[in-house]
Tab-separated table of C-alpha atoms in Angstrom:
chain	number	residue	atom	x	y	z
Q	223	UNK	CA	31.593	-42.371	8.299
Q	224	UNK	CA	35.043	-44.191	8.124
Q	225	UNK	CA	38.115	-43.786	10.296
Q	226	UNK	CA	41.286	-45.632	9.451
Q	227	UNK	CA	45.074	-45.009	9.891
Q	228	UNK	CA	47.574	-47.275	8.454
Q	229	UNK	CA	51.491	-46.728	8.509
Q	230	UNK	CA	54.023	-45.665	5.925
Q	231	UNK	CA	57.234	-46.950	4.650
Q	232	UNK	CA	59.196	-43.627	5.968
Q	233	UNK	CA	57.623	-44.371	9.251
Q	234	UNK	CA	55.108	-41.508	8.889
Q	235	UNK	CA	51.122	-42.515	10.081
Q	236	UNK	CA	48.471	-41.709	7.622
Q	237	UNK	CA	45.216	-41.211	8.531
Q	238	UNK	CA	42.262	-40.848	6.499
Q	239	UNK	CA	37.996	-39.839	6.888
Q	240	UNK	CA	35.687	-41.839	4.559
Q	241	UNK	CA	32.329	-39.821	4.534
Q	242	UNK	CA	29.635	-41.690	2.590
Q	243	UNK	CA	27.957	-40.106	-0.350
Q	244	UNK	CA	24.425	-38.402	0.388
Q	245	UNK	CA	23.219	-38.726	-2.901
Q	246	UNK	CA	23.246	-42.574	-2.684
Q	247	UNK	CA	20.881	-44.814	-3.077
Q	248	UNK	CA	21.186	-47.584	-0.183
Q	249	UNK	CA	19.906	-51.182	-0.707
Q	250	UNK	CA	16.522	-51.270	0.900
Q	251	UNK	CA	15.769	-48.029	-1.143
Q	252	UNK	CA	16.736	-49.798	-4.554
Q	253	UNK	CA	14.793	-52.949	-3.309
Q	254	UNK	CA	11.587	-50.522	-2.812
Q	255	UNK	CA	11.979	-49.096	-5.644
Q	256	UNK	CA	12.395	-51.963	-7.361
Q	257	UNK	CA	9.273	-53.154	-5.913
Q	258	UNK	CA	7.150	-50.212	-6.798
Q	259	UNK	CA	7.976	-50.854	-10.367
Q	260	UNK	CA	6.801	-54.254	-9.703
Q	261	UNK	CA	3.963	-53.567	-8.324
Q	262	UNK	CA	2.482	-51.321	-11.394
Q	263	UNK	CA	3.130	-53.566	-14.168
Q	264	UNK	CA	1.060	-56.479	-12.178
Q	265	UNK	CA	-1.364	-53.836	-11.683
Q	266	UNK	CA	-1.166	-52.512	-15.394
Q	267	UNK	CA	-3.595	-50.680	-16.539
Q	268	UNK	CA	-4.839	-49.717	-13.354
Q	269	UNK	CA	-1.840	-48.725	-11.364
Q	270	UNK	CA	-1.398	-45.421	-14.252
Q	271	UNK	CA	-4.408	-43.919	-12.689
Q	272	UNK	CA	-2.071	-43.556	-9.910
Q	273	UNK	CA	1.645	-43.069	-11.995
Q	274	UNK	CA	0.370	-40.250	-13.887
Q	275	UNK	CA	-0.221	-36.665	-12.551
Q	276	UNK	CA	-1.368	-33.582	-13.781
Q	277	UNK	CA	-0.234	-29.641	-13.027
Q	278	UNK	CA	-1.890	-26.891	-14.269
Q	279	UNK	CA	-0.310	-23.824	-16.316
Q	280	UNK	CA	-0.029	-21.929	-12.711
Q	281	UNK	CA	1.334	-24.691	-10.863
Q	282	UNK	CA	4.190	-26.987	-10.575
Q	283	UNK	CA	5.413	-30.568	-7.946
Q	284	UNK	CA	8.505	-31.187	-6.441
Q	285	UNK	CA	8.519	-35.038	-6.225
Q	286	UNK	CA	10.226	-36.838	-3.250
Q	287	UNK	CA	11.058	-40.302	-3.490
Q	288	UNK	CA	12.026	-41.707	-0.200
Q	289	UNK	CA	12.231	-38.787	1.656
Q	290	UNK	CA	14.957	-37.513	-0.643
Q	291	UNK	CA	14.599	-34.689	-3.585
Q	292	UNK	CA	14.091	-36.148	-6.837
Q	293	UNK	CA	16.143	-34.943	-9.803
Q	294	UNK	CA	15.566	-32.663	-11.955
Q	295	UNK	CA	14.119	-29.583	-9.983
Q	296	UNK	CA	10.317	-29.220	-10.151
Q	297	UNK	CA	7.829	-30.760	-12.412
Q	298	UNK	CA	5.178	-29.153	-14.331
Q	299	UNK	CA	2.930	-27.887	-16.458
Q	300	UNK	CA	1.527	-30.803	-18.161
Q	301	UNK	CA	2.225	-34.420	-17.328
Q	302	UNK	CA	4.709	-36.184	-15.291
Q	303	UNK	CA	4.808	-39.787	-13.724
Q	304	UNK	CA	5.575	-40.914	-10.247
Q	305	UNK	CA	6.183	-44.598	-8.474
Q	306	UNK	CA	2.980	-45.121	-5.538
Q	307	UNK	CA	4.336	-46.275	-2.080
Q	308	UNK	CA	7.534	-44.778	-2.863
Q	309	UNK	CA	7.180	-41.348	-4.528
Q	310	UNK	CA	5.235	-38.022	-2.846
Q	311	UNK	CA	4.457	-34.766	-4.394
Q	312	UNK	CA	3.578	-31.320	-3.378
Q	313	UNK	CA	1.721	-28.943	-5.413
Q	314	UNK	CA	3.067	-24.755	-5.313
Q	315	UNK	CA	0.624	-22.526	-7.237
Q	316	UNK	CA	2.838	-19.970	-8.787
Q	317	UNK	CA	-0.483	-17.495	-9.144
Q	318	UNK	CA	-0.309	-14.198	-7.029
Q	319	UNK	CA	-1.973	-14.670	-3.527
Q	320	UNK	CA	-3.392	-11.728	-1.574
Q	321	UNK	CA	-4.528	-11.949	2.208
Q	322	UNK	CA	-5.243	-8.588	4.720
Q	323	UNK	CA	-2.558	-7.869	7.585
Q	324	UNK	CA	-4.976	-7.702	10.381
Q	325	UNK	CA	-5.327	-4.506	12.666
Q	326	UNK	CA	-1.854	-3.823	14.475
Q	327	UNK	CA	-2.183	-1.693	17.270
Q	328	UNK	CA	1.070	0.185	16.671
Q	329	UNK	CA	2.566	3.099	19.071
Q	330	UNK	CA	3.958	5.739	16.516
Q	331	UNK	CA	7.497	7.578	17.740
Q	332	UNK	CA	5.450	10.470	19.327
Q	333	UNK	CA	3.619	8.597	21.680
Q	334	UNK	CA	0.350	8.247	19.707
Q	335	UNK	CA	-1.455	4.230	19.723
Q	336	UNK	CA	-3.231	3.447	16.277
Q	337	UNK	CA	-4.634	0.608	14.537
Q	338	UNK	CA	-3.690	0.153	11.215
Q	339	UNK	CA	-3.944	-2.825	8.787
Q	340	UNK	CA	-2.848	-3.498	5.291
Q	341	UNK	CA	-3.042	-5.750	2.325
Q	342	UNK	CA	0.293	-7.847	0.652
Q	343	UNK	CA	0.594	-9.479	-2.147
Q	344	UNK	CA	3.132	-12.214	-2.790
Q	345	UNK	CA	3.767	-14.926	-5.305
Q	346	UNK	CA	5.948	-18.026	-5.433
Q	347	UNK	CA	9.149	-17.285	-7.868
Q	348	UNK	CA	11.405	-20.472	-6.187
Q	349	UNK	CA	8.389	-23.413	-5.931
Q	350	UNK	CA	11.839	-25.442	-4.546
Q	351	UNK	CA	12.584	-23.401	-1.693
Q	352	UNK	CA	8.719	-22.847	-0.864
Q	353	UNK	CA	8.959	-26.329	0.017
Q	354	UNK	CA	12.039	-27.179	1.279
Q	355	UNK	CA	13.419	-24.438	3.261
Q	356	UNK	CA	10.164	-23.612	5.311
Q	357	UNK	CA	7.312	-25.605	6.666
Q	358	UNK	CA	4.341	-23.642	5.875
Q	359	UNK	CA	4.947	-20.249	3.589
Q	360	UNK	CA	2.026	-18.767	3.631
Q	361	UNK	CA	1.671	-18.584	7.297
Q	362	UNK	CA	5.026	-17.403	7.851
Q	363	UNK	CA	4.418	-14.736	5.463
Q	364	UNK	CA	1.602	-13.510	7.104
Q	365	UNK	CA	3.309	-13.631	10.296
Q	366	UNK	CA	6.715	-12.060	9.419
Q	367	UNK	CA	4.109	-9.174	7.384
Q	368	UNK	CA	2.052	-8.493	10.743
Q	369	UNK	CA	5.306	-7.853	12.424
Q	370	UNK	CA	7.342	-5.584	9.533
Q	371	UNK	CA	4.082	-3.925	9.775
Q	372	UNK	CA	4.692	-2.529	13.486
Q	373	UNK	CA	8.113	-2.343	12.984
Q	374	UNK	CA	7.882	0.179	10.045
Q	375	UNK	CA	5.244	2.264	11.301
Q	376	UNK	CA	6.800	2.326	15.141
Q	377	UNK	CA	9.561	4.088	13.379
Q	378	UNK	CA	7.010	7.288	11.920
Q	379	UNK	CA	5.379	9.960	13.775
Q	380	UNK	CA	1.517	10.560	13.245
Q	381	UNK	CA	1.784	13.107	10.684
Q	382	UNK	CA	3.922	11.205	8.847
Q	383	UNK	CA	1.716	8.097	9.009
Q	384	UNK	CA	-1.107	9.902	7.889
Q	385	UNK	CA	0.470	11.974	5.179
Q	386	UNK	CA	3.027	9.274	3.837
Q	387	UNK	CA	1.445	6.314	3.452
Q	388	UNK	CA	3.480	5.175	0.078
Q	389	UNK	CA	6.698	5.867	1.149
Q	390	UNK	CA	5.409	3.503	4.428
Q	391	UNK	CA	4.228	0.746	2.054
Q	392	UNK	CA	7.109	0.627	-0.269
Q	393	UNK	CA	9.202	0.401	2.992
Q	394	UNK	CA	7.020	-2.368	3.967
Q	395	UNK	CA	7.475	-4.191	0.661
Q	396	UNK	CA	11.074	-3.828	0.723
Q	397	UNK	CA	11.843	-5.427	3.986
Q	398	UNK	CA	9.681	-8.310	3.593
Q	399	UNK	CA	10.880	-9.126	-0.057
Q	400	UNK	CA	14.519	-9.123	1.855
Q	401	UNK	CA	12.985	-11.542	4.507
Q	402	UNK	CA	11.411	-13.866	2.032
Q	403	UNK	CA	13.698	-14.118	-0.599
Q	404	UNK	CA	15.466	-17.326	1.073
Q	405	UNK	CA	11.680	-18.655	0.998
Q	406	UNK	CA	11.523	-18.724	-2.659
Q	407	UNK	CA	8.705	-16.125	-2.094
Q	408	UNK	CA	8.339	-12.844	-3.785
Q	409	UNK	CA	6.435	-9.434	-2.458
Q	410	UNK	CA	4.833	-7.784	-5.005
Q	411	UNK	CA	2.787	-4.840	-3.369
Q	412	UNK	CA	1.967	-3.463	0.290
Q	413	UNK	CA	-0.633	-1.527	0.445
Q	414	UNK	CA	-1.756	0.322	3.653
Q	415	UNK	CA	-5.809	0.009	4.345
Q	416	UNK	CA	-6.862	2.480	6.942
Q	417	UNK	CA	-5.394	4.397	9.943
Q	418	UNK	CA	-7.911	4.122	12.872
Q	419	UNK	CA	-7.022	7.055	15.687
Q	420	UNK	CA	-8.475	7.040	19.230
Q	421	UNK	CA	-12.328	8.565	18.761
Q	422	UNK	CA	-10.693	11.673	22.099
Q	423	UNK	CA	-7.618	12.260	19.124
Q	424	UNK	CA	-10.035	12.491	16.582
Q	425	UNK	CA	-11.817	15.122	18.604
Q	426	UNK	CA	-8.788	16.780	19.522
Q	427	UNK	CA	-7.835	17.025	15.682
Q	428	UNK	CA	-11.435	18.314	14.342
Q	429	UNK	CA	-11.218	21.048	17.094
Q	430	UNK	CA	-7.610	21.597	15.765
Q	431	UNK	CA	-8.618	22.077	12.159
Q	432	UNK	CA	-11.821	24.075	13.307
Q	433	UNK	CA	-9.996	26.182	15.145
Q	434	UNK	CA	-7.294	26.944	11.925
Q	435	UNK	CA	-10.124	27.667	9.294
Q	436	UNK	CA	-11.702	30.231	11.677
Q	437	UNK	CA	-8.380	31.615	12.297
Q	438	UNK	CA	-7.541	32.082	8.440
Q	439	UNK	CA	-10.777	33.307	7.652
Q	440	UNK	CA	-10.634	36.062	10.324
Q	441	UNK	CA	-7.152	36.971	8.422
Q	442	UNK	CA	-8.989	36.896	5.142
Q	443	UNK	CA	-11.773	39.078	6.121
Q	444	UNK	CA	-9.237	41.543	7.672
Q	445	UNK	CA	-7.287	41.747	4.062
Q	446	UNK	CA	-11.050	42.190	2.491
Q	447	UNK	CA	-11.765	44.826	5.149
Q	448	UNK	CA	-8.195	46.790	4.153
Q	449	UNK	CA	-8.663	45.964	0.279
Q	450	UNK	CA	-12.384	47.878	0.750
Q	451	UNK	CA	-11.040	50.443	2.676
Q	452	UNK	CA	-8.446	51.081	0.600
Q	453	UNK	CA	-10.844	51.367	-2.735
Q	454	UNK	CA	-13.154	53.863	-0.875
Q	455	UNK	CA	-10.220	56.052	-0.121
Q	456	UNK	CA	-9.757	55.934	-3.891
Q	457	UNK	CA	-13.215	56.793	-4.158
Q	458	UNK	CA	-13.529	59.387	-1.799
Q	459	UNK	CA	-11.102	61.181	-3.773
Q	460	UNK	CA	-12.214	61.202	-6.877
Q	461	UNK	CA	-15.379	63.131	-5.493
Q	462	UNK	CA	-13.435	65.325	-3.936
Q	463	UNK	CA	-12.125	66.627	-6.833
Q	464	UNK	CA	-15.609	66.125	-9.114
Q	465	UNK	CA	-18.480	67.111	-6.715
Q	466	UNK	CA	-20.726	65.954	-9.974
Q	467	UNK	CA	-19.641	62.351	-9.478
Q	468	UNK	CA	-21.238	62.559	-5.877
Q	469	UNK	CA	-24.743	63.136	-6.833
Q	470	UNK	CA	-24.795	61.151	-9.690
Q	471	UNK	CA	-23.528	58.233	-7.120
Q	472	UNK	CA	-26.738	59.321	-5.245
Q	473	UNK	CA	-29.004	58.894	-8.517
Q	474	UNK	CA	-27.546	55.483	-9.260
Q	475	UNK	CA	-28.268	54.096	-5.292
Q	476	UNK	CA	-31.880	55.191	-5.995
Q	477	UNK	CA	-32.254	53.711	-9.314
Q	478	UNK	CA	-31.412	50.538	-7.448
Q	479	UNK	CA	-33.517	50.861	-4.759
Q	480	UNK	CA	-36.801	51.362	-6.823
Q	481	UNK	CA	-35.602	48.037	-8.589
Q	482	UNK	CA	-35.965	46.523	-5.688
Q	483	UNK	CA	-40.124	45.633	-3.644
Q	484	UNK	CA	-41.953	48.836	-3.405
Q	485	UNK	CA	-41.726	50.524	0.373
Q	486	UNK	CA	-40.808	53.790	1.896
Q	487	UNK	CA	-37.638	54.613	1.639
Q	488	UNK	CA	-35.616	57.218	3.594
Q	489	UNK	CA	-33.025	58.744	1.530
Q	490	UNK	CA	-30.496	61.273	2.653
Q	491	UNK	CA	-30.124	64.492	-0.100
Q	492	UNK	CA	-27.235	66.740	0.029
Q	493	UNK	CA	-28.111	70.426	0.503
Q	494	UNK	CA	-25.500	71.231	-2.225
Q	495	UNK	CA	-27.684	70.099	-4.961
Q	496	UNK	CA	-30.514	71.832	-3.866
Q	497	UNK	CA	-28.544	75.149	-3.818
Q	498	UNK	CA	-28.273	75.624	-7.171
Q	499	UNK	CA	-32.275	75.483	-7.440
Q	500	UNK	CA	-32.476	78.168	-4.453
Q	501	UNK	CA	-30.449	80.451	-6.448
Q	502	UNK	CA	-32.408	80.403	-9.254
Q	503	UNK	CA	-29.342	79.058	-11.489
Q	504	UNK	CA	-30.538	75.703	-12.155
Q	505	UNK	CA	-27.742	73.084	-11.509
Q	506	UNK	CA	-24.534	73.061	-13.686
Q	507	UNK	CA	-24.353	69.862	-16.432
Q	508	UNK	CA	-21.532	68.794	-17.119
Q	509	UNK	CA	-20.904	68.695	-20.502
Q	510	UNK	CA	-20.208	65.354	-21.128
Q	511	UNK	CA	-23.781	64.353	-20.057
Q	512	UNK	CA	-26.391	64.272	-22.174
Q	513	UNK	CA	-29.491	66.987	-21.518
């Protein structure tokens, strides 16, 4: 940086800020560069073993030369050539990279401690900022995930942990695509693995659930036990009215006994029916029945 002030000729001072231009290319980095170039056409043919790179279809290289960015943005797929001594690469596979959130031991908003762990995946949309704006972007992924992960879920009750687990992940996934964005990285998908509860909470929620079915299937046998009591009432007066239907009831019970292993069986007989034979009468037949 320049600083200079000079007068003018209405007797005003001028002063004036001469910042150099970052982009340029100082002397010793023109001599080294000069130098490399040198230095592969004495070596030629052997020095392109080392000028000539190779990226994949899934990959790409930002090139520094000096320390500074080359031009041009990233390199890649195919071929591309760089000076030795004076020119380093890094590689940034663009593929989609999965890795497992390890267990968080997270204390949900009604007091309850579990462990839960989950699964991102994330892929490299800005291979420039991957390499430039953060040292290592994988790790800090993983790190910044571990801790959205406790965040999120420190924010849900139990029940809703248990019962809402996409609305939790897209959550997840939303946050840390915010986060990473300036990383040049992209979240595709969060998905939660398992929800481990203390093995005492467990207990207390198998008793819980025990305790519910028994409870509705008391309430179900009591609306059986009214249903049946209602259809006998039904029944009771229909042979009221038709004393006939009675003892044919009574035929139809021992036709399905005798169906049934042979032993002695105690059957109670009304003493109506038996009237009609004491009188000498013969029982009435209804006329529908056949004789």
């Amino acid at each position: 940086m320049d600083f200079g002030c000079h007068d003018k000729d209405s007797g005003e001072v001028e002063c004036y800020f001469e910042i150099p231009n970052p982009h340029a290319v100082g002397c010793v980095e023109k001599f080294a560069t000069f130098f490399s170039f040198l230095l592969v056409i004495i070596t030629f043919p052997f020095s392109l073993f080392e000028c000539f790179k190779v990226v994949q279809e899934f990959e790409r290289a930002v090139i520094f030369r000096l320390g500074r960015l080359r031009k041009g943005g990233v390199r890649g797929p195919g071929l591309f050539f760089i000076l030795p001594c004076v020119d380093t690469y890094r590689k940034v596979d663009l593929r989609t990279v999965s890795f497992d959130v390890p267990p968080q031991e997270v204390l949900t908003r009604d007091s309850v401690t579990v462990a839960v762990d989950a699964v991102v995946y994330y892929r490299i949309k800005e291979p420039l900022n991957a390499v430039v704006r953060v040292a290592d972007y994988s790790a800090s992924t993983r790190l910044l995930a571990a801790t959205t992960l406790r965040n999120v879920l420190g924010m849900r009750d139990l029940a809703q942990l248990l019962s809402d687990r996409e609305a939790i992940s897209h959550m997840m996934q939303t946050n840390l695509d915010v986060a990473t964005d300036p990383w040049g990285v992209e979240v595709e998908r969060v998905e939660i693995k398992d929800v481990r509860l203390p093995v005492q909470l467990q207990r207390a929620m198998a008793a819980e659930a025990e305790a519910d079915r028994e409870a509705r299937a008391k309430i179900i046998a009591a609306e059986g036990e009214i249903k049946a009591s209602k259809a006998l009432r039904e029944a009771s007066l229909v042979m009221l009215d038709n004393p006939t239907a009675l003892q044919l009831r009574y035929l139809q019970s021992l036709n399905t006994i005798s169906a049934e292993k042979s032993s002695t069986i105690i059957f109670p007989f009304p003493m109506d029916f038996l009237k009609c034979f004491l009188s000498g009468s013969g029982p009435s037949i209804p006329p529908s029945l056949p004789v």
